Tab-separated table of C-alpha atoms and ligand atoms in Angstrom:
chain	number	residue	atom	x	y	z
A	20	UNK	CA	-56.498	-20.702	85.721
A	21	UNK	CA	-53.823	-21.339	88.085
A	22	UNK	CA	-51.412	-24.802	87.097
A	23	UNK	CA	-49.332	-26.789	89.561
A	24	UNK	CA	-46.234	-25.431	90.740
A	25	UNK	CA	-43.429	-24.624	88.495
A	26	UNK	CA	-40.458	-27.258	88.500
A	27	UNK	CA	-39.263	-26.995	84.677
A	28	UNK	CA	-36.599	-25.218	83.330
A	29	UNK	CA	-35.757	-24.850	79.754
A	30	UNK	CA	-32.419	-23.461	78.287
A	31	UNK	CA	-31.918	-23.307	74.919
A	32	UNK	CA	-28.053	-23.639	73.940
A	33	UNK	CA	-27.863	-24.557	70.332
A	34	UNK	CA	-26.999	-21.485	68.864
A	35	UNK	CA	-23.830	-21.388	66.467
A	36	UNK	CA	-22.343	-18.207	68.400
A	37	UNK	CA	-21.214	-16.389	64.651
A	38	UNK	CA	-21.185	-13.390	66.834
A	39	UNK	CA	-18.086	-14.939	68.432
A	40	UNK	CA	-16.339	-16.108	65.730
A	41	UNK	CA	-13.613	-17.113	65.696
A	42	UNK	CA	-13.478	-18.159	69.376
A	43	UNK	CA	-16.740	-20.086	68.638
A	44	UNK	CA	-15.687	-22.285	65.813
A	45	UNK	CA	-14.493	-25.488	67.886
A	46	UNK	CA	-15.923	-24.525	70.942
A	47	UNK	CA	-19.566	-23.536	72.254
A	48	UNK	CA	-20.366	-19.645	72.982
A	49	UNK	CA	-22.046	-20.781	76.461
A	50	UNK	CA	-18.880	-22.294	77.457
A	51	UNK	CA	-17.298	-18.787	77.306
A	52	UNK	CA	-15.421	-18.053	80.748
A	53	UNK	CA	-17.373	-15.115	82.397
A	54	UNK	CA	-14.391	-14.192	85.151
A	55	UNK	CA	-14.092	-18.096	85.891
A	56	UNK	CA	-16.950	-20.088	85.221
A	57	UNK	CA	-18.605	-20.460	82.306
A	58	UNK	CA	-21.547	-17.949	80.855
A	59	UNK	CA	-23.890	-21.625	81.264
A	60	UNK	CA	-23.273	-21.655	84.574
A	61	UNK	CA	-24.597	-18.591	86.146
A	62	UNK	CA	-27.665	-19.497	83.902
A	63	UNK	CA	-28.111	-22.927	85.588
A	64	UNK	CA	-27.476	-21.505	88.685
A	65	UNK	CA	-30.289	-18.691	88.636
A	66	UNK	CA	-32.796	-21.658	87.585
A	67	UNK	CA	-31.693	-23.735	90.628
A	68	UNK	CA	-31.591	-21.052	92.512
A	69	UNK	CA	-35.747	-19.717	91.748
A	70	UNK	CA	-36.296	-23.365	93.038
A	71	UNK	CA	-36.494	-25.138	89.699
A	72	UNK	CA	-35.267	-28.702	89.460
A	73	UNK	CA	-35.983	-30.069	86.480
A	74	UNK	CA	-33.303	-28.600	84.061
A	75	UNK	CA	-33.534	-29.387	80.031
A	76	UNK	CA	-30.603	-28.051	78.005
A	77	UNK	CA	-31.617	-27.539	74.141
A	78	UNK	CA	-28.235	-28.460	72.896
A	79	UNK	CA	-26.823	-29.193	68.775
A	80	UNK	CA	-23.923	-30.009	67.198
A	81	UNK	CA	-20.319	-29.508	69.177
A	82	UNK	CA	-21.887	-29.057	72.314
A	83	UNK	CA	-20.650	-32.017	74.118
A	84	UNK	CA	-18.200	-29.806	76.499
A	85	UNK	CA	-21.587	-28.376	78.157
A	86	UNK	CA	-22.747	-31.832	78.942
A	87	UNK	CA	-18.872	-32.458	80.461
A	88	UNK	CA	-18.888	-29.259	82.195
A	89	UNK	CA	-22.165	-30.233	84.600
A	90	UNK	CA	-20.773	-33.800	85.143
A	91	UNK	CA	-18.829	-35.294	87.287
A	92	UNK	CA	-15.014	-35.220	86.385
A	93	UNK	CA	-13.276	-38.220	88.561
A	94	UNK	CA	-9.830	-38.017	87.627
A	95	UNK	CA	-9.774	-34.546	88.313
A	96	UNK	CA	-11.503	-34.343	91.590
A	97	UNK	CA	-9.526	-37.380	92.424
A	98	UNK	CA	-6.069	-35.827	91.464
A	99	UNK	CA	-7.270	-32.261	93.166
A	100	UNK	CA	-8.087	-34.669	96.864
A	101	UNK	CA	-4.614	-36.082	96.234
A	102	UNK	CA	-2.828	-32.457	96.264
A	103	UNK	CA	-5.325	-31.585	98.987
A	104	UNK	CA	-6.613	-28.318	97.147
A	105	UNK	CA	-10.142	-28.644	98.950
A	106	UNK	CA	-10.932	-24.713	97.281
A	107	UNK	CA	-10.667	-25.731	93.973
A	108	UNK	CA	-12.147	-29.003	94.403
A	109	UNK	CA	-15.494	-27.417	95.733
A	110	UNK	CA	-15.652	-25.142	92.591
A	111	UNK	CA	-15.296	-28.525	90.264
A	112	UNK	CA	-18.011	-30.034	92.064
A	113	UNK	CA	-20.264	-27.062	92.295
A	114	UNK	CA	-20.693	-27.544	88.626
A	115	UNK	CA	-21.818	-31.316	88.850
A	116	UNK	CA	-24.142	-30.425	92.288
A	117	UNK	CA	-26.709	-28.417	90.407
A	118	UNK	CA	-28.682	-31.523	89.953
A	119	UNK	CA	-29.221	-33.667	87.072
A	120	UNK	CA	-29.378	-31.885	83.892
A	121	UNK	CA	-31.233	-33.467	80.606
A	122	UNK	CA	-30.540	-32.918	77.070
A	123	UNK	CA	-32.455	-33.024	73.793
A	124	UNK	CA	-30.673	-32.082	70.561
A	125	UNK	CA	-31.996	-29.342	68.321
A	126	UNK	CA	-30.588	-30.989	64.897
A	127	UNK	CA	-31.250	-27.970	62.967
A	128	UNK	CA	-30.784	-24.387	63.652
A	129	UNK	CA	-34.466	-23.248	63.242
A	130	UNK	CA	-34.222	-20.292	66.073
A	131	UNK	CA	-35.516	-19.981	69.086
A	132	UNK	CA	-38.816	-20.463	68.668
A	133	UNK	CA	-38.060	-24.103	67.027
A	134	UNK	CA	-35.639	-24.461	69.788
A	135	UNK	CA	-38.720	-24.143	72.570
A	136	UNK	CA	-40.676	-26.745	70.426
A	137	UNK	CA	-37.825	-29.146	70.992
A	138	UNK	CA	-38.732	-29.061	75.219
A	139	UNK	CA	-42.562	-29.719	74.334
A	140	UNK	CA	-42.436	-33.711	74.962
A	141	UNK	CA	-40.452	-33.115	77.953
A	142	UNK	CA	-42.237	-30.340	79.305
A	143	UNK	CA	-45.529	-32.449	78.834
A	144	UNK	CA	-48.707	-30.221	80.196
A	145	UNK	CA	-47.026	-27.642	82.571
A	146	UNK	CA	-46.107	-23.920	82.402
A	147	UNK	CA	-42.331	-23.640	82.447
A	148	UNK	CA	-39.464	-21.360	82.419
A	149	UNK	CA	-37.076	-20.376	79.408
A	150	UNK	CA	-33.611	-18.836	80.367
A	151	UNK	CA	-31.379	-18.102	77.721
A	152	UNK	CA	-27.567	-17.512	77.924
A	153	UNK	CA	-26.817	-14.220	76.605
A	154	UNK	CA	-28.541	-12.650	79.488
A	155	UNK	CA	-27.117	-12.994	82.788
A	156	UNK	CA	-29.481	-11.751	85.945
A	157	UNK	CA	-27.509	-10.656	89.005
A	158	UNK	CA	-27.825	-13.581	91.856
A	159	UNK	CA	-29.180	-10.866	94.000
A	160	UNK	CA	-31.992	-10.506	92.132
A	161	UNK	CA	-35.711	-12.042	92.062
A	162	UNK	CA	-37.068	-11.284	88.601
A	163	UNK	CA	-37.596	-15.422	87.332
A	164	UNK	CA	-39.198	-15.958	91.045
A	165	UNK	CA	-41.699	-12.697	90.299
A	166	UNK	CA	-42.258	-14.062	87.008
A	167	UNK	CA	-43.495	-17.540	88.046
A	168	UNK	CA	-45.742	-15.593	90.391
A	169	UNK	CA	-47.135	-13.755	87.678
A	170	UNK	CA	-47.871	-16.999	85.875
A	171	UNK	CA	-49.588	-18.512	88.489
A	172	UNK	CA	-52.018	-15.750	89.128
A	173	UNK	CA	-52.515	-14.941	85.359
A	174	UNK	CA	-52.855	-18.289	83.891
A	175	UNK	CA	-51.126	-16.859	80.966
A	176	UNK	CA	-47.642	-16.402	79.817
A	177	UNK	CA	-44.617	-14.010	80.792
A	178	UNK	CA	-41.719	-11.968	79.654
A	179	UNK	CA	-38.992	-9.961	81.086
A	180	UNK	CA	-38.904	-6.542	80.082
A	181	UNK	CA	-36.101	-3.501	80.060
A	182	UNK	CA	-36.186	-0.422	78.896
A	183	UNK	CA	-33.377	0.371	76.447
A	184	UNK	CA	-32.317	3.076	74.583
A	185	UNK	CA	-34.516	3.612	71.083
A	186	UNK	CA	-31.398	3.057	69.044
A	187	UNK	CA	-31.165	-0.154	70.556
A	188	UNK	CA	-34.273	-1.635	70.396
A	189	UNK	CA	-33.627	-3.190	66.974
A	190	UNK	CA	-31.491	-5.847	68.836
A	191	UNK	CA	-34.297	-7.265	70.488
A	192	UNK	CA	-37.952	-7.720	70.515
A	193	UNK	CA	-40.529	-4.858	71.404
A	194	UNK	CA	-43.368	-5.227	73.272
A	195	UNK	CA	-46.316	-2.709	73.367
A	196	UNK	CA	-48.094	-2.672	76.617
A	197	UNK	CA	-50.761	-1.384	78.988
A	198	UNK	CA	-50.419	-1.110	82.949
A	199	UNK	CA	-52.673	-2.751	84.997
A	200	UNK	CA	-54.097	-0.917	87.691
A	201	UNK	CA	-53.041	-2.360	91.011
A	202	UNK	CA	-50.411	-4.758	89.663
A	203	UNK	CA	-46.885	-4.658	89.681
A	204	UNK	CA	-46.698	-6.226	85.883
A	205	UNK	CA	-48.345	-5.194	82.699
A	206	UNK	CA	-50.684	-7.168	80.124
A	207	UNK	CA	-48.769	-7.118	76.262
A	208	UNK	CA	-50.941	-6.221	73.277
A	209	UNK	CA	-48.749	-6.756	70.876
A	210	UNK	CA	-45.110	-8.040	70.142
A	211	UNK	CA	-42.780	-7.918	67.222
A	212	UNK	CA	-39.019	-9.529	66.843
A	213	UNK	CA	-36.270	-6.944	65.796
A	214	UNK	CA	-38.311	-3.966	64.665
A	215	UNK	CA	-36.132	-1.117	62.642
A	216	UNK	CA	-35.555	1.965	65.305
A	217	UNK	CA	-38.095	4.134	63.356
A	218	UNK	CA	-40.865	1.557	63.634
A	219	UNK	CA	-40.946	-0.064	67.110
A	220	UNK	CA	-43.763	0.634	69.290
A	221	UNK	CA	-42.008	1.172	72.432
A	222	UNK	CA	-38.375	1.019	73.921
A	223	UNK	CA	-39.324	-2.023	76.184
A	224	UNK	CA	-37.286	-5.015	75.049
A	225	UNK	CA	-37.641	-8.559	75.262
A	226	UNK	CA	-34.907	-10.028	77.187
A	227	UNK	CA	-34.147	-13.603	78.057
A	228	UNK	CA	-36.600	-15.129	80.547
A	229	UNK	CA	-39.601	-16.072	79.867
A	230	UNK	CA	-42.221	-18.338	81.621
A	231	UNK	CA	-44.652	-19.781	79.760
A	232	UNK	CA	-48.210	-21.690	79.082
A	233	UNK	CA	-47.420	-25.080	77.593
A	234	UNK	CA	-50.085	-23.876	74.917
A	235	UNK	CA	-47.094	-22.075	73.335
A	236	UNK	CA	-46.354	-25.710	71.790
A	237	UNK	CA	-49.193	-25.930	70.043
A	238	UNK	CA	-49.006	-21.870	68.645
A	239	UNK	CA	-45.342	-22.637	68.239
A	240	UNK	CA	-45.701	-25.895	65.747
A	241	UNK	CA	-48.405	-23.365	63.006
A	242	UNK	CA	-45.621	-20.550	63.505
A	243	UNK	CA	-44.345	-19.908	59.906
A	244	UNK	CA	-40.880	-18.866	59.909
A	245	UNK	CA	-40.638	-14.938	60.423
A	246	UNK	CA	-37.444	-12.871	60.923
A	247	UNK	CA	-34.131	-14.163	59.360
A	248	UNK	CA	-36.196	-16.926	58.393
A	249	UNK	CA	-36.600	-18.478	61.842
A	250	UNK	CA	-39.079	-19.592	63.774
A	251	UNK	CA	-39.391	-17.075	66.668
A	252	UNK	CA	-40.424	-17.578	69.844
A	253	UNK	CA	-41.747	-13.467	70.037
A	254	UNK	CA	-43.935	-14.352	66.957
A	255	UNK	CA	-45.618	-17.400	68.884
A	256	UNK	CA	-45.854	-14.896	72.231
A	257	UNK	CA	-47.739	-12.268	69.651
A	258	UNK	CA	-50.264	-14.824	68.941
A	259	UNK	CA	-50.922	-15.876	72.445
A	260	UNK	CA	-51.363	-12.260	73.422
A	261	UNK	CA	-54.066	-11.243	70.962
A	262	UNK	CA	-55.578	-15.123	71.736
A	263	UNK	CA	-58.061	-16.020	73.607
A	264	UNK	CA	-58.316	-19.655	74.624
A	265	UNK	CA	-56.608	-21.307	77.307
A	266	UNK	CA	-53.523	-20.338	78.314
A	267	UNK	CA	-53.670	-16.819	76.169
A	268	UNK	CA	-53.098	-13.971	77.408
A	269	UNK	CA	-49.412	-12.502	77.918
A	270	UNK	CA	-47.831	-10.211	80.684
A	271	UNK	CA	-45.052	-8.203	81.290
A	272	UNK	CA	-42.512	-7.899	84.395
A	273	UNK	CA	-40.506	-4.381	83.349
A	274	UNK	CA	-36.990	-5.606	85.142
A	275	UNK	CA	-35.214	-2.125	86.456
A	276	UNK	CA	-32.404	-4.448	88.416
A	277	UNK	CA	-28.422	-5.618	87.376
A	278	UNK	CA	-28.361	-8.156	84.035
A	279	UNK	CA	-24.893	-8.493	82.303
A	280	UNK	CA	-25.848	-8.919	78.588
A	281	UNK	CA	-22.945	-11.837	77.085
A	282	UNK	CA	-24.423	-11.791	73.549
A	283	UNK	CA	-21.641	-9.950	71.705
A	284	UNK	CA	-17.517	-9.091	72.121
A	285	UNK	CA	-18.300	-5.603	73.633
A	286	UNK	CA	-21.113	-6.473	76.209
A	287	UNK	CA	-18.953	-9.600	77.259
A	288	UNK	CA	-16.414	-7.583	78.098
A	289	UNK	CA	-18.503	-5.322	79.694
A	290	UNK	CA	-20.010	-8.299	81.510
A	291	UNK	CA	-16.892	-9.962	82.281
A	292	UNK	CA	-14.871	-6.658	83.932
A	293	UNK	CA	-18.165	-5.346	86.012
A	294	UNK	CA	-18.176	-8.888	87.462
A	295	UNK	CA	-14.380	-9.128	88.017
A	296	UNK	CA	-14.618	-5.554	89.564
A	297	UNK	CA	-16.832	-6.975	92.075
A	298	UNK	CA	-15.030	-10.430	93.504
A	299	UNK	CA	-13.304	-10.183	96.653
A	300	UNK	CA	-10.029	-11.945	95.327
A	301	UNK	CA	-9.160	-9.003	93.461
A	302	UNK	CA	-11.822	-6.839	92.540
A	303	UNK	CA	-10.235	-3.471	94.118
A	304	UNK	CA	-7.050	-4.655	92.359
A	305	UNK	CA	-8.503	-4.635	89.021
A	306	UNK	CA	-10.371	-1.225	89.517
A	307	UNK	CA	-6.879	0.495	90.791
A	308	UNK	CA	-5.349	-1.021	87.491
A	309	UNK	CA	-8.253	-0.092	84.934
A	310	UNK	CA	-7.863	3.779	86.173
A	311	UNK	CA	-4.300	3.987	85.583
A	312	UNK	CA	-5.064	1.702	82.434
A	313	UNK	CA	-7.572	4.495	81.235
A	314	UNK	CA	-5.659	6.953	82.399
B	423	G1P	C1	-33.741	-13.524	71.295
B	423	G1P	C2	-35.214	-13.183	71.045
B	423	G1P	C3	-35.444	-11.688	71.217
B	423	G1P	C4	-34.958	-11.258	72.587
B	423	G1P	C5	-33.503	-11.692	72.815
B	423	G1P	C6	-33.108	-11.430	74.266
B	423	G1P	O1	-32.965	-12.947	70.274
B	423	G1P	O2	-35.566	-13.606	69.735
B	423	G1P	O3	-36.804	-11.393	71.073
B	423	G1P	O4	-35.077	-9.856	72.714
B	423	G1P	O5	-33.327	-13.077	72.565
B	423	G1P	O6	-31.767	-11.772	74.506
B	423	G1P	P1	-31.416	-13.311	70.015
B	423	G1P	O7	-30.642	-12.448	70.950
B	423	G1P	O8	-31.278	-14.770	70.299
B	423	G1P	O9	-31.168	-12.960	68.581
């Protein structure tokens, strides 16, 4: 059954970031400077971007700097008009342009799964879209846009899917799927969060978009805790898959295009030079350097 139009994006940013300790003790992880915005940022931006408007942050404890960094900042933008530095001024206000931006508080850290329950009274009756921070999606690319297409002509729910190395797939969760003949996506039998190397039934990881069937509220609140004793949102997406009520049903979009993967030190960096390698300011400068760097 096709719903109305998609308009809602969630993005879970309550995570304590241990993977980036010690940089993440006072500050969050999302707030993390990838080249010269913030990791958030290019997050918001994709959302706004597909054409979604109705932004809901999933935020905790010592987040308050992401609420600051997508507001307006007067004295700033004030004291950047006085100097007359119109450049740097724009990039300030891009930040507070990407339209209003809600919050609701996680209080506990329960995982993701727990964190996606926290969006449900906001969300109300609609299908919606999940975007977490760790992955970043090249602008240039269309997967969220193909995924809401898939939700509206499945009725169900949908992931993003890579293919990673086996040794790898531990990291993530694994989906086990069929192709459908005739489609560009695929329908997922079965899901599991984190399997070990030796027992995962495919190399096709999870990563972090999602749209969804608001039914995943309802599977989400009888989800018993699973792996590292969280609620996870891949264990609620495993029962909607081998469901069959409204709203069941889960497919795949196998993404073959650029994402930037933040999660941890070495990807970020990673992340950060492949994105600095490509900006106009100095992007041929940095290559030039990094060779003789390497040598
Ligand atoms: C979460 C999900 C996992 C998914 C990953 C993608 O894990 O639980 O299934 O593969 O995001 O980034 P996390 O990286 O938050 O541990």
């Amino acid at each position: 059954m096709t719903m109305g139009k998609i308009t809602k994006a969630v993005i879970p940013a309550a995570g304590l970031g241990t993977r980036f300790l010690p940089a993440t003790k006072a500050m969050p992880k999302e707030m993390l400077p990838v080249v010269d915005r913030p990791a958030i940022q290019y997050v918001v931006e994709e959302a706004v971007n597909a054409g979604l408007t109705d932004l809901l942050m999933i935020t905790g404890r010592n987040k308050r700097s992401l609420e600051d960094h997508f507001d307006r900042e007067p004295g700033l933008e004030r004291a950047l008009e006085l100097k007359g530095d119109q450049g740097r001024l724009d990039l300030v206000q891009q930040a507070s342009e990407l339209g209003p931006i809600h919050y609701v508080r996680q209080g506990e850290p329960k995982g993701l799964g727990h964190a996606v329950l926290c969006a449900s009274q906001h969300v109300g009756n609609e299908p919606f879209a999940v975007l977490l921070g760790d992955d970043l999606i090249d602008e240039a690319e269309t997967l969220l846009t193909t995924m809401m297409d898939v939700q509206q002509k499945t009725g169900g729910s949908v992931i993003a899917l890579i293919e990673v190395d086996p040794s790898e797939i531990s990291a993530y969760g694994c989906a086990d799927i069929t192709a459908i003949e005739g489609e560009d996506f695929v329908r997922v039998n079965n899901l599991v969060e984190k399997p070990a190397a030796g027992e995962a039934p495919s190399n096709l990881a999870v990563i972090g978009r999602y749209v969804l069937h608001p039914s995943v509220f309802g599977v989400l609140e009888n989800t018993e805790p699973g792996r590292g004793g969280e609620i996870q949102l891949t264990d609620a997406l495993q029962t909607m898959a081998a469901g069959e009520g409204e709203g069941s049903g889960v497919y795949g979009v196998v993404f073959k295009g650029r994402r930037y993967d933040t999660g941890d030190k070495l990807s970020y960096l990673k992340a950060v030079i492949t994105l600095a390698s490509e900006r106009v300011e100095f992007g041929e400068e940095l290559k030039t350097w990094l060779k003789a760097f390497v040598g």
